[in-house]
Amino acid sequence: MSHRIERNAKDCLNCGTIVQGRYCQACGQQNLEPKETFRDLFTHFIYDLTHFDGNFFSTLKHLLLKPGFLPLEYIKGRRARYINPIRMYIFISAVFFLFFFSAVKPTDNDFIKINDSNLTAEKVKGKIQKKQQKLTEYLTDPQTTPLLARTINEQINLLQKDTERLKTDNANLKDLNYYKLDAIDLSPEKFTSAKEYDSIQASLPQNEKAGWFKRRVELKKMDLVTKYGRDMRVIFNKMLEKFLHTFPQILFVSLPLFALLLQLLYIRKRKIYYYADHIIYTVHLYCAMFLFIFVQICLSKHEHVPYAGWLSYLGIPLVFYILWYIYESLRKFYQQSHVKTFFKFLLLMFISFFLMSILVSMFFVFSAFTI
């Protein structure tokens, strides 16, 4: 309840009805003084987001410690004492992804590293020589344009510098131009613009022409090389950074699909559980997963905290708790035996992994085409 001052006048400022008490019996608005302090605005904001009157923390306690309890309460009609699941999903996911994007940032060499433990200078020289030979073959090809020939010569000169650098004892393999040039090779069509690519394609027989998808791939390769050079580490990190920002969309798309999967698994209970009930269960499950992943990320970010190395050992029991949580929530919500729930849990995990792999692959390809 608000602690703001009640108006002496009894006419409702919203609808004009004479108020019998603190709340208008016609529209429900509180009969309070319209002037608000910053504290009033901030308190109202927190209350609107979290029902700060106690519902928020009691809902979280039930969500994390009683798997399947909240969605079961919701479909039974006991809803006033808990936060609305859709509202909770919006709030928790918003906070989670703000934290996630600030805590997880791909940087150079984080995800692609050159493994030089088994490489010697002689092995790298051999790789460079093969690359130089391939580039030289491109120069002799009659389809190679003057602009492309100049680019090839520049690459050959960079590789020659690598050969000279490898003669020294302190050569750092990660600094070699070879690794930057070898990431994305010149395409077989050898073009430097979309117009040049289409011109080459027009001269080919019909059965050798590239399809729509291959054309998009080749043009995107050219665009990536133009923007970021040929260093695969840079390109992949850019793709990964773009991909990470599609996670909210991936989960939003997967939510109704996961609920549909539950409807198929429990099709014999279709007269008891409607599709909307499966949605409610999935929303609560996703909210719990957000919070568990939040804790997992926090446990992994303890490098700069003194004497906190032991926190990393908590990640393993948390994983087992998450698996148990999903199983137990299925058993409690759908009220089936341990054996049936266990086999449906395994099937659900297998199909969900397959489904998420498809979604992740689709969004990753989309990220690659949109960076």
mmCIF file of C-alpha atoms in Angstrom:
data_model
loop_
_atom_site.group_PDB
_atom_site.id
_atom_site.type_symbol
_atom_site.label_atom_id
_atom_site.label_comp_id
_atom_site.label_asym_id
_atom_site.label_seq_id
_atom_site.Cartn_x
_atom_site.Cartn_y
_atom_site.Cartn_z
ATOM 1 C CA MET A 1 0.000 0.000 0.000
ATOM 2 C CA SER A 2 1.193 3.504 -0.798
ATOM 3 C CA HIS A 3 2.260 5.772 2.080
ATOM 4 C CA ARG A 4 1.338 8.984 0.260
ATOM 5 C CA ILE A 5 -1.087 11.480 1.790
ATOM 6 C CA GLU A 6 -4.814 10.872 1.213
ATOM 7 C CA ARG A 7 -6.850 13.776 -0.219
ATOM 8 C CA ASN A 8 -9.389 15.536 1.965
ATOM 9 C CA ALA A 9 -11.713 15.938 -1.012
ATOM 10 C CA LYS A 10 -13.728 12.816 -1.778
ATOM 11 C CA ASP A 11 -14.307 13.243 -5.521
ATOM 12 C CA CYS A 12 -12.198 10.783 -7.524
ATOM 13 C CA LEU A 13 -9.701 12.606 -9.736
ATOM 14 C CA ASN A 14 -9.983 9.860 -12.343
ATOM 15 C CA CYS A 15 -13.745 9.424 -12.798
ATOM 16 C CA GLY A 16 -15.406 11.982 -10.468
ATOM 17 C CA THR A 17 -17.212 9.442 -8.270
ATOM 18 C CA ILE A 18 -17.598 10.302 -4.565
ATOM 19 C CA VAL A 19 -15.110 7.990 -2.869
ATOM 20 C CA GLN A 20 -16.137 5.870 0.134
ATOM 21 C CA GLY A 21 -12.728 5.281 1.672
ATOM 22 C CA ARG A 22 -9.175 5.276 0.286
ATOM 23 C CA TYR A 23 -10.022 3.608 -3.038
ATOM 24 C CA CYS A 24 -12.621 4.645 -5.592
ATOM 25 C CA GLN A 25 -15.356 2.002 -5.702
ATOM 26 C CA ALA A 26 -15.981 2.741 -9.395
ATOM 27 C CA CYS A 27 -12.504 2.707 -10.999
ATOM 28 C CA GLY A 28 -10.211 1.500 -8.190
ATOM 29 C CA GLN A 29 -7.847 4.509 -8.158
ATOM 30 C CA GLN A 30 -6.493 5.617 -4.762
ATOM 31 C CA ASN A 31 -7.725 9.016 -3.627
ATOM 32 C CA LEU A 32 -4.240 10.491 -3.029
ATOM 33 C CA GLU A 33 -2.627 13.872 -3.463
ATOM 34 C CA PRO A 34 -1.476 14.085 -7.124
ATOM 35 C CA LYS A 35 1.928 15.602 -6.307
ATOM 36 C CA GLU A 36 4.607 12.884 -6.040
ATOM 37 C CA THR A 37 8.182 12.936 -4.776
ATOM 38 C CA PHE A 38 11.016 11.101 -6.519
ATOM 39 C CA ARG A 39 10.835 8.494 -3.743
ATOM 40 C CA ASP A 40 7.148 7.928 -4.541
ATOM 41 C CA LEU A 41 7.928 7.458 -8.249
ATOM 42 C CA PHE A 42 10.793 5.041 -7.575
ATOM 43 C CA THR A 43 8.761 3.019 -5.045
ATOM 44 C CA HIS A 44 5.847 2.825 -7.471
ATOM 45 C CA PHE A 45 8.209 1.655 -10.232
ATOM 46 C CA ILE A 46 9.686 -1.126 -8.082
ATOM 47 C CA TYR A 47 6.234 -2.171 -6.938
ATOM 48 C CA ASP A 48 4.889 -2.356 -10.486
ATOM 49 C CA LEU A 49 7.820 -4.489 -11.600
ATOM 50 C CA THR A 50 8.091 -6.881 -8.709
ATOM 51 C CA HIS A 51 5.005 -6.526 -6.451
ATOM 52 C CA PHE A 52 7.444 -5.477 -3.783
ATOM 53 C CA ASP A 53 4.814 -6.120 -1.136
ATOM 54 C CA GLY A 54 6.294 -9.600 -0.686
ATOM 55 C CA ASN A 55 4.891 -11.442 -3.711
ATOM 56 C CA PHE A 56 8.149 -11.160 -5.594
ATOM 57 C CA PHE A 57 10.380 -12.899 -3.066
ATOM 58 C CA SER A 58 7.798 -15.502 -2.110
ATOM 59 C CA THR A 59 7.297 -16.299 -5.806
ATOM 60 C CA LEU A 60 11.050 -16.658 -6.329
ATOM 61 C CA LYS A 61 11.329 -18.956 -3.315
ATOM 62 C CA HIS A 62 8.628 -21.248 -4.646
ATOM 63 C CA LEU A 63 10.033 -21.047 -8.180
ATOM 64 C CA LEU A 64 13.549 -22.170 -7.202
ATOM 65 C CA LEU A 65 12.834 -24.571 -4.352
ATOM 66 C CA LYS A 66 9.519 -26.179 -5.370
ATOM 67 C CA PRO A 67 9.754 -27.459 -8.961
ATOM 68 C CA GLY A 68 6.399 -27.504 -10.742
ATOM 69 C CA PHE A 69 4.573 -25.871 -7.812
ATOM 70 C CA LEU A 70 3.873 -22.442 -9.332
ATOM 71 C CA PRO A 71 2.446 -23.584 -12.705
ATOM 72 C CA LEU A 72 0.270 -26.117 -10.855
ATOM 73 C CA GLU A 73 -1.016 -23.373 -8.556
ATOM 74 C CA TYR A 74 -1.723 -21.184 -11.585
ATOM 75 C CA ILE A 75 -3.867 -23.704 -13.470
ATOM 76 C CA LYS A 76 -5.742 -24.448 -10.228
ATOM 77 C CA GLY A 77 -6.694 -20.765 -10.086
ATOM 78 C CA ARG A 78 -4.615 -19.788 -7.037
ATOM 79 C CA ARG A 79 -2.921 -16.749 -8.598
ATOM 80 C CA ALA A 80 -3.358 -13.628 -6.467
ATOM 81 C CA ARG A 81 -0.528 -14.471 -4.070
ATOM 82 C CA TYR A 82 2.044 -14.938 -6.865
ATOM 83 C CA ILE A 83 3.431 -12.785 -9.670
ATOM 84 C CA ASN A 84 1.827 -13.304 -13.065
ATOM 85 C CA PRO A 85 4.109 -15.704 -15.024
ATOM 86 C CA ILE A 86 4.240 -13.559 -18.170
ATOM 87 C CA ARG A 87 5.135 -10.490 -16.132
ATOM 88 C CA MET A 88 7.758 -12.487 -14.239
ATOM 89 C CA TYR A 89 9.256 -13.801 -17.496
ATOM 90 C CA ILE A 90 9.588 -10.301 -18.949
ATOM 91 C CA PHE A 91 11.211 -8.930 -15.802
ATOM 92 C CA ILE A 92 13.590 -11.840 -15.137
ATOM 93 C CA SER A 93 14.634 -12.233 -18.784
ATOM 94 C CA ALA A 94 15.262 -8.480 -19.119
ATOM 95 C CA VAL A 95 17.482 -8.407 -16.018
ATOM 96 C CA PHE A 96 19.204 -11.651 -17.009
ATOM 97 C CA PHE A 97 20.139 -10.528 -20.510
ATOM 98 C CA LEU A 98 21.358 -7.127 -19.282
ATOM 99 C CA PHE A 99 23.675 -9.050 -16.976
ATOM 100 C CA PHE A 100 24.520 -11.677 -19.607
ATOM 101 C CA PHE A 101 25.570 -9.178 -22.284
ATOM 102 C CA SER A 102 27.734 -7.276 -19.803
ATOM 103 C CA ALA A 103 29.367 -10.419 -18.355
ATOM 104 C CA VAL A 104 29.874 -12.482 -21.522
ATOM 105 C CA LYS A 105 31.847 -10.604 -24.146
ATOM 106 C CA PRO A 106 33.794 -12.408 -26.872
ATOM 107 C CA THR A 107 37.241 -10.940 -27.342
ATOM 108 C CA ASP A 108 40.055 -11.775 -29.706
ATOM 109 C CA ASN A 109 41.643 -15.168 -29.038
ATOM 110 C CA ASP A 110 38.971 -16.153 -26.508
ATOM 111 C CA PHE A 111 37.230 -18.610 -28.791
ATOM 112 C CA ILE A 112 39.745 -19.340 -31.544
ATOM 113 C CA LYS A 113 43.303 -19.884 -30.486
ATOM 114 C CA ILE A 114 46.241 -21.027 -32.526
ATOM 115 C CA ASN A 115 47.521 -24.252 -31.036
ATOM 116 C CA ASP A 116 51.269 -23.894 -31.576
ATOM 117 C CA SER A 117 52.296 -26.595 -29.099
ATOM 118 C CA ASN A 118 52.821 -29.175 -31.871
ATOM 119 C CA LEU A 119 53.988 -26.776 -34.561
ATOM 120 C CA THR A 120 57.585 -26.147 -35.476
ATOM 121 C CA ALA A 121 59.080 -23.454 -37.658
ATOM 122 C CA GLU A 122 59.726 -26.047 -40.389
ATOM 123 C CA LYS A 123 56.097 -27.198 -40.410
ATOM 124 C CA VAL A 124 54.849 -23.636 -40.667
ATOM 125 C CA LYS A 125 57.315 -22.938 -43.493
ATOM 126 C CA GLY A 126 55.866 -25.895 -45.374
ATOM 127 C CA LYS A 127 52.325 -24.546 -44.924
ATOM 128 C CA ILE A 128 53.432 -21.123 -46.131
ATOM 129 C CA GLN A 129 55.071 -22.593 -49.215
ATOM 130 C CA LYS A 130 51.877 -24.458 -50.145
ATOM 131 C CA LYS A 131 49.919 -21.242 -49.725
ATOM 132 C CA GLN A 132 52.368 -19.333 -51.921
ATOM 133 C CA GLN A 133 52.140 -22.031 -54.588
ATOM 134 C CA LYS A 134 48.350 -21.823 -54.588
ATOM 135 C CA LEU A 135 48.415 -18.048 -54.905
ATOM 136 C CA THR A 136 50.899 -18.274 -57.766
ATOM 137 C CA GLU A 137 48.507 -20.599 -59.606
ATOM 138 C CA TYR A 138 45.807 -17.963 -59.287
ATOM 139 C CA LEU A 139 48.133 -15.417 -60.922
ATOM 140 C CA THR A 140 48.512 -17.613 -64.013
ATOM 141 C CA ASP A 141 44.766 -18.101 -64.380
ATOM 142 C CA PRO A 142 43.434 -16.048 -67.348
ATOM 143 C CA GLN A 143 40.269 -15.192 -65.373
ATOM 144 C CA THR A 144 42.274 -13.318 -62.726
ATOM 145 C CA THR A 145 41.656 -9.591 -63.040
ATOM 146 C CA PRO A 146 44.412 -6.954 -62.595
ATOM 147 C CA LEU A 147 42.872 -5.793 -59.295
ATOM 148 C CA LEU A 148 42.795 -9.340 -57.950
ATOM 149 C CA ALA A 149 46.354 -9.959 -59.195
ATOM 150 C CA ARG A 150 47.560 -6.966 -57.180
ATOM 151 C CA THR A 151 45.864 -8.353 -54.048
ATOM 152 C CA ILE A 152 47.458 -11.761 -54.622
ATOM 153 C CA ASN A 153 50.923 -10.223 -55.032
ATOM 154 C CA GLU A 154 50.467 -8.337 -51.764
ATOM 155 C CA GLN A 155 49.616 -11.600 -50.004
ATOM 156 C CA ILE A 156 52.635 -13.352 -51.510
ATOM 157 C CA ASN A 157 54.861 -10.536 -50.207
ATOM 158 C CA LEU A 158 53.359 -10.893 -46.707
ATOM 159 C CA LEU A 159 54.002 -14.629 -46.740
ATOM 160 C CA GLN A 160 57.592 -13.987 -47.807
ATOM 161 C CA LYS A 161 57.997 -11.749 -44.759
ATOM 162 C CA ASP A 162 56.724 -14.610 -42.618
ATOM 163 C CA THR A 163 59.392 -16.889 -44.095
ATOM 164 C CA GLU A 164 62.080 -14.364 -43.172
ATOM 165 C CA ARG A 165 60.625 -13.939 -39.680
ATOM 166 C CA LEU A 166 60.681 -17.695 -39.051
ATOM 167 C CA LYS A 167 64.448 -17.668 -39.477
ATOM 168 C CA THR A 168 64.721 -15.876 -36.140
ATOM 169 C CA ASP A 169 64.511 -17.757 -32.852
ATOM 170 C CA ASN A 170 61.900 -15.507 -31.241
ATOM 171 C CA ALA A 171 59.264 -15.720 -33.996
ATOM 172 C CA ASN A 172 55.716 -15.711 -32.562
ATOM 173 C CA LEU A 173 53.474 -17.981 -34.619
ATOM 174 C CA LYS A 174 50.343 -16.049 -33.615
ATOM 175 C CA ASP A 175 51.718 -12.890 -35.217
ATOM 176 C CA LEU A 176 52.317 -14.452 -38.638
ATOM 177 C CA ASN A 177 50.389 -13.129 -41.602
ATOM 178 C CA TYR A 178 49.817 -16.726 -42.703
ATOM 179 C CA TYR A 179 47.112 -17.263 -40.085
ATOM 180 C CA LYS A 180 45.350 -14.096 -41.147
ATOM 181 C CA LEU A 181 45.462 -14.939 -44.864
ATOM 182 C CA ASP A 182 44.561 -18.595 -44.507
ATOM 183 C CA ALA A 183 41.251 -18.087 -42.733
ATOM 184 C CA ILE A 184 39.086 -17.389 -45.781
ATOM 185 C CA ASP A 185 40.624 -18.501 -49.028
ATOM 186 C CA LEU A 186 40.061 -16.865 -52.364
ATOM 187 C CA SER A 187 36.895 -18.226 -53.911
ATOM 188 C CA PRO A 188 37.183 -20.500 -56.964
ATOM 189 C CA GLU A 189 35.544 -17.809 -59.087
ATOM 190 C CA LYS A 190 38.196 -15.247 -58.056
ATOM 191 C CA PHE A 191 36.191 -12.016 -57.921
ATOM 192 C CA THR A 192 36.452 -8.720 -56.062
ATOM 193 C CA SER A 193 32.905 -7.338 -56.464
ATOM 194 C CA ALA A 194 29.343 -8.555 -56.884
ATOM 195 C CA LYS A 195 29.290 -7.217 -60.433
ATOM 196 C CA GLU A 196 32.450 -9.156 -61.294
ATOM 197 C CA TYR A 197 31.035 -12.304 -59.687
ATOM 198 C CA ASP A 198 27.807 -12.063 -61.703
ATOM 199 C CA SER A 199 29.811 -11.448 -64.863
ATOM 200 C CA ILE A 200 31.862 -14.620 -64.271
ATOM 201 C CA GLN A 201 28.719 -16.598 -63.516
ATOM 202 C CA ALA A 202 27.051 -15.393 -66.715
ATOM 203 C CA SER A 203 29.924 -16.810 -68.754
ATOM 204 C CA LEU A 204 29.617 -20.295 -67.239
ATOM 205 C CA PRO A 205 27.482 -23.166 -68.612
ATOM 206 C CA GLN A 206 24.060 -23.452 -67.012
ATOM 207 C CA ASN A 207 24.945 -26.600 -65.057
ATOM 208 C CA GLU A 208 28.028 -24.932 -63.507
ATOM 209 C CA LYS A 209 26.359 -21.730 -62.338
ATOM 210 C CA ALA A 210 26.032 -21.183 -58.602
ATOM 211 C CA GLY A 211 22.619 -21.248 -57.000
ATOM 212 C CA TRP A 212 21.067 -18.485 -54.912
ATOM 213 C CA PHE A 213 22.507 -19.687 -51.609
ATOM 214 C CA LYS A 214 26.038 -20.234 -52.912
ATOM 215 C CA ARG A 215 25.997 -16.759 -54.460
ATOM 216 C CA ARG A 216 25.025 -15.257 -51.113
ATOM 217 C CA VAL A 217 27.799 -17.200 -49.372
ATOM 218 C CA GLU A 218 30.487 -16.121 -51.840
ATOM 219 C CA LEU A 219 29.431 -12.468 -51.732
ATOM 220 C CA LYS A 220 29.335 -12.566 -47.929
ATOM 221 C CA LYS A 221 32.864 -14.018 -47.851
ATOM 222 C CA MET A 222 34.021 -11.113 -49.987
ATOM 223 C CA ASP A 223 32.219 -8.647 -47.706
ATOM 224 C CA LEU A 224 33.794 -10.153 -44.550
ATOM 225 C CA VAL A 225 37.281 -10.048 -46.045
ATOM 226 C CA THR A 226 36.715 -6.415 -47.044
ATOM 227 C CA LYS A 227 35.555 -5.440 -43.542
ATOM 228 C CA TYR A 228 37.808 -7.515 -41.287
ATOM 229 C CA GLY A 229 40.624 -8.875 -43.437
ATOM 230 C CA ARG A 230 41.379 -12.594 -43.497
ATOM 231 C CA ASP A 231 41.945 -13.176 -39.792
ATOM 232 C CA MET A 232 39.461 -15.882 -38.816
ATOM 233 C CA ARG A 233 39.793 -15.022 -35.147
ATOM 234 C CA VAL A 234 38.451 -11.515 -35.765
ATOM 235 C CA ILE A 235 35.692 -12.697 -38.087
ATOM 236 C CA PHE A 236 34.521 -15.483 -35.807
ATOM 237 C CA ASN A 237 34.446 -13.229 -32.745
ATOM 238 C CA LYS A 238 32.366 -10.687 -34.660
ATOM 239 C CA MET A 239 29.972 -13.453 -35.680
ATOM 240 C CA LEU A 240 29.828 -14.761 -32.122
ATOM 241 C CA GLU A 241 29.176 -11.323 -30.684
ATOM 242 C CA LYS A 242 26.281 -10.883 -33.103
ATOM 243 C CA PHE A 243 25.030 -14.389 -32.351
ATOM 244 C CA LEU A 244 25.027 -13.860 -28.573
ATOM 245 C CA HIS A 245 22.644 -10.942 -29.026
ATOM 246 C CA THR A 246 20.156 -13.255 -30.731
ATOM 247 C CA PHE A 247 19.762 -15.404 -27.598
ATOM 248 C CA PRO A 248 16.565 -13.613 -26.459
ATOM 249 C CA GLN A 249 15.007 -14.292 -29.875
ATOM 250 C CA ILE A 250 16.146 -17.933 -29.824
ATOM 251 C CA LEU A 251 14.558 -18.540 -26.430
ATOM 252 C CA PHE A 252 11.409 -16.633 -27.378
ATOM 253 C CA VAL A 253 10.999 -18.800 -30.498
ATOM 254 C CA SER A 254 11.832 -22.008 -28.629
ATOM 255 C CA LEU A 255 9.291 -21.375 -25.853
ATOM 256 C CA PRO A 256 6.094 -22.195 -27.832
ATOM 257 C CA LEU A 257 7.919 -25.059 -29.584
ATOM 258 C CA PHE A 258 8.921 -26.548 -26.220
ATOM 259 C CA ALA A 259 5.315 -26.237 -25.045
ATOM 260 C CA LEU A 260 4.140 -27.987 -28.220
ATOM 261 C CA LEU A 261 6.597 -30.792 -27.514
ATOM 262 C CA LEU A 262 5.131 -31.150 -24.025
ATOM 263 C CA GLN A 263 1.648 -31.318 -25.494
ATOM 264 C CA LEU A 264 2.752 -34.205 -27.724
ATOM 265 C CA LEU A 265 4.470 -36.022 -24.854
ATOM 266 C CA TYR A 266 1.367 -35.746 -22.693
ATOM 267 C CA ILE A 267 -1.188 -36.093 -25.465
ATOM 268 C CA ARG A 268 -3.189 -38.620 -23.454
ATOM 269 C CA LYS A 269 -3.834 -35.841 -20.916
ATOM 270 C CA ARG A 270 -5.073 -33.370 -23.532
ATOM 271 C CA LYS A 271 -8.456 -33.137 -21.802
ATOM 272 C CA ILE A 272 -6.736 -32.053 -18.586
ATOM 273 C CA TYR A 273 -3.922 -29.865 -19.893
ATOM 274 C CA TYR A 274 -4.567 -27.416 -22.722
ATOM 275 C CA TYR A 275 -1.777 -25.914 -24.815
ATOM 276 C CA ALA A 276 -1.944 -22.736 -22.707
ATOM 277 C CA ASP A 277 -1.212 -24.841 -19.607
ATOM 278 C CA HIS A 278 1.954 -26.174 -21.242
ATOM 279 C CA ILE A 279 2.905 -22.566 -22.048
ATOM 280 C CA ILE A 280 2.477 -21.599 -18.393
ATOM 281 C CA TYR A 281 4.656 -24.515 -17.284
ATOM 282 C CA THR A 282 7.321 -23.606 -19.868
ATOM 283 C CA VAL A 283 7.359 -19.935 -18.837
ATOM 284 C CA HIS A 284 7.994 -20.880 -15.217
ATOM 285 C CA LEU A 285 10.677 -23.375 -16.255
ATOM 286 C CA TYR A 286 12.438 -20.763 -18.415
ATOM 287 C CA CYS A 287 12.376 -18.248 -15.549
ATOM 288 C CA ALA A 288 14.034 -20.802 -13.276
ATOM 289 C CA MET A 289 16.649 -21.586 -15.946
ATOM 290 C CA PHE A 290 17.471 -17.880 -16.281
ATOM 291 C CA LEU A 291 18.154 -17.677 -12.556
ATOM 292 C CA PHE A 292 20.217 -20.883 -12.506
ATOM 293 C CA ILE A 293 22.346 -19.709 -15.444
ATOM 294 C CA PHE A 294 22.753 -16.362 -13.707
ATOM 295 C CA VAL A 295 24.188 -18.154 -10.667
ATOM 296 C CA GLN A 296 26.389 -20.338 -12.887
ATOM 297 C CA ILE A 297 27.881 -17.274 -14.607
ATOM 298 C CA CYS A 298 28.498 -15.602 -11.245
ATOM 299 C CA LEU A 299 30.326 -18.712 -10.031
ATOM 300 C CA SER A 300 32.564 -18.619 -13.103
ATOM 301 C CA LYS A 301 33.432 -14.929 -12.636
ATOM 302 C CA HIS A 302 35.380 -15.192 -9.387
ATOM 303 C CA GLU A 303 38.921 -14.705 -10.739
ATOM 304 C CA HIS A 304 39.348 -11.313 -9.095
ATOM 305 C CA VAL A 305 37.742 -12.284 -5.776
ATOM 306 C CA PRO A 306 40.304 -13.251 -3.092
ATOM 307 C CA TYR A 307 39.989 -16.762 -1.630
ATOM 308 C CA ALA A 308 37.013 -17.547 -3.895
ATOM 309 C CA GLY A 309 38.514 -20.389 -5.907
ATOM 310 C CA TRP A 310 36.284 -22.910 -4.132
ATOM 311 C CA LEU A 311 33.239 -21.352 -5.812
ATOM 312 C CA SER A 312 34.107 -23.086 -9.077
ATOM 313 C CA TYR A 313 33.343 -26.446 -7.434
ATOM 314 C CA LEU A 314 29.724 -25.386 -6.884
ATOM 315 C CA GLY A 315 29.073 -25.388 -10.627
ATOM 316 C CA ILE A 316 28.939 -29.198 -10.846
ATOM 317 C CA PRO A 317 26.273 -29.749 -8.136
ATOM 318 C CA LEU A 318 24.298 -26.881 -9.669
ATOM 319 C CA VAL A 319 24.177 -28.735 -13.009
ATOM 320 C CA PHE A 320 22.836 -31.846 -11.258
ATOM 321 C CA TYR A 321 20.285 -29.723 -9.408
ATOM 322 C CA ILE A 322 19.089 -28.228 -12.702
ATOM 323 C CA LEU A 323 18.586 -31.706 -14.201
ATOM 324 C CA TRP A 324 16.765 -32.871 -11.076
ATOM 325 C CA TYR A 325 14.703 -29.679 -11.087
ATOM 326 C CA ILE A 326 13.429 -30.302 -14.641
ATOM 327 C CA TYR A 327 12.592 -33.922 -13.856
ATOM 328 C CA GLU A 328 10.862 -33.083 -10.580
ATOM 329 C CA SER A 329 8.885 -30.203 -12.105
ATOM 330 C CA LEU A 330 7.575 -32.567 -14.808
ATOM 331 C CA ARG A 331 6.568 -35.123 -12.200
ATOM 332 C CA LYS A 332 4.843 -32.606 -9.924
ATOM 333 C CA PHE A 333 3.062 -30.647 -12.636
ATOM 334 C CA TYR A 334 1.858 -33.558 -14.776
ATOM 335 C CA GLN A 335 1.373 -35.845 -11.761
ATOM 336 C CA GLN A 336 2.708 -39.070 -13.251
ATOM 337 C CA SER A 337 4.802 -41.843 -11.746
ATOM 338 C CA HIS A 338 8.576 -41.705 -11.372
ATOM 339 C CA VAL A 339 9.121 -44.258 -14.146
ATOM 340 C CA LYS A 340 6.906 -42.558 -16.748
ATOM 341 C CA THR A 341 8.311 -39.150 -15.860
ATOM 342 C CA PHE A 342 11.894 -40.395 -16.101
ATOM 343 C CA PHE A 343 11.476 -41.775 -19.617
ATOM 344 C CA LYS A 344 9.592 -38.689 -20.752
ATOM 345 C CA PHE A 345 12.306 -36.549 -19.182
ATOM 346 C CA LEU A 346 14.996 -38.373 -21.203
ATOM 347 C CA LEU A 347 12.951 -38.079 -24.406
ATOM 348 C CA LEU A 348 12.265 -34.420 -23.704
ATOM 349 C CA MET A 349 15.970 -33.697 -23.162
ATOM 350 C CA PHE A 350 16.959 -35.510 -26.359
ATOM 351 C CA ILE A 351 14.370 -33.831 -28.598
ATOM 352 C CA SER A 352 14.935 -30.432 -26.968
ATOM 353 C CA PHE A 353 18.675 -30.703 -27.614
ATOM 354 C CA PHE A 354 17.993 -31.565 -31.252
ATOM 355 C CA LEU A 355 15.485 -28.722 -31.583
ATOM 356 C CA MET A 356 17.782 -26.172 -29.944
ATOM 357 C CA SER A 357 20.671 -27.303 -32.164
ATOM 358 C CA ILE A 358 18.575 -26.516 -35.231
ATOM 359 C CA LEU A 359 17.522 -23.111 -33.864
ATOM 360 C CA VAL A 360 21.068 -22.211 -32.817
ATOM 361 C CA SER A 361 22.421 -23.221 -36.236
ATOM 362 C CA MET A 362 19.773 -21.160 -38.020
ATOM 363 C CA PHE A 363 20.420 -18.087 -35.894
ATOM 364 C CA PHE A 364 24.183 -18.507 -36.188
ATOM 365 C CA VAL A 365 23.928 -18.553 -39.988
ATOM 366 C CA PHE A 366 21.657 -15.516 -39.756
ATOM 367 C CA SER A 367 24.275 -13.780 -37.584
ATOM 368 C CA ALA A 368 26.989 -14.571 -40.110
ATOM 369 C CA PHE A 369 24.956 -12.992 -42.888
ATOM 370 C CA THR A 370 24.082 -9.864 -40.905
ATOM 371 C CA ILE A 371 27.429 -8.772 -39.423
#
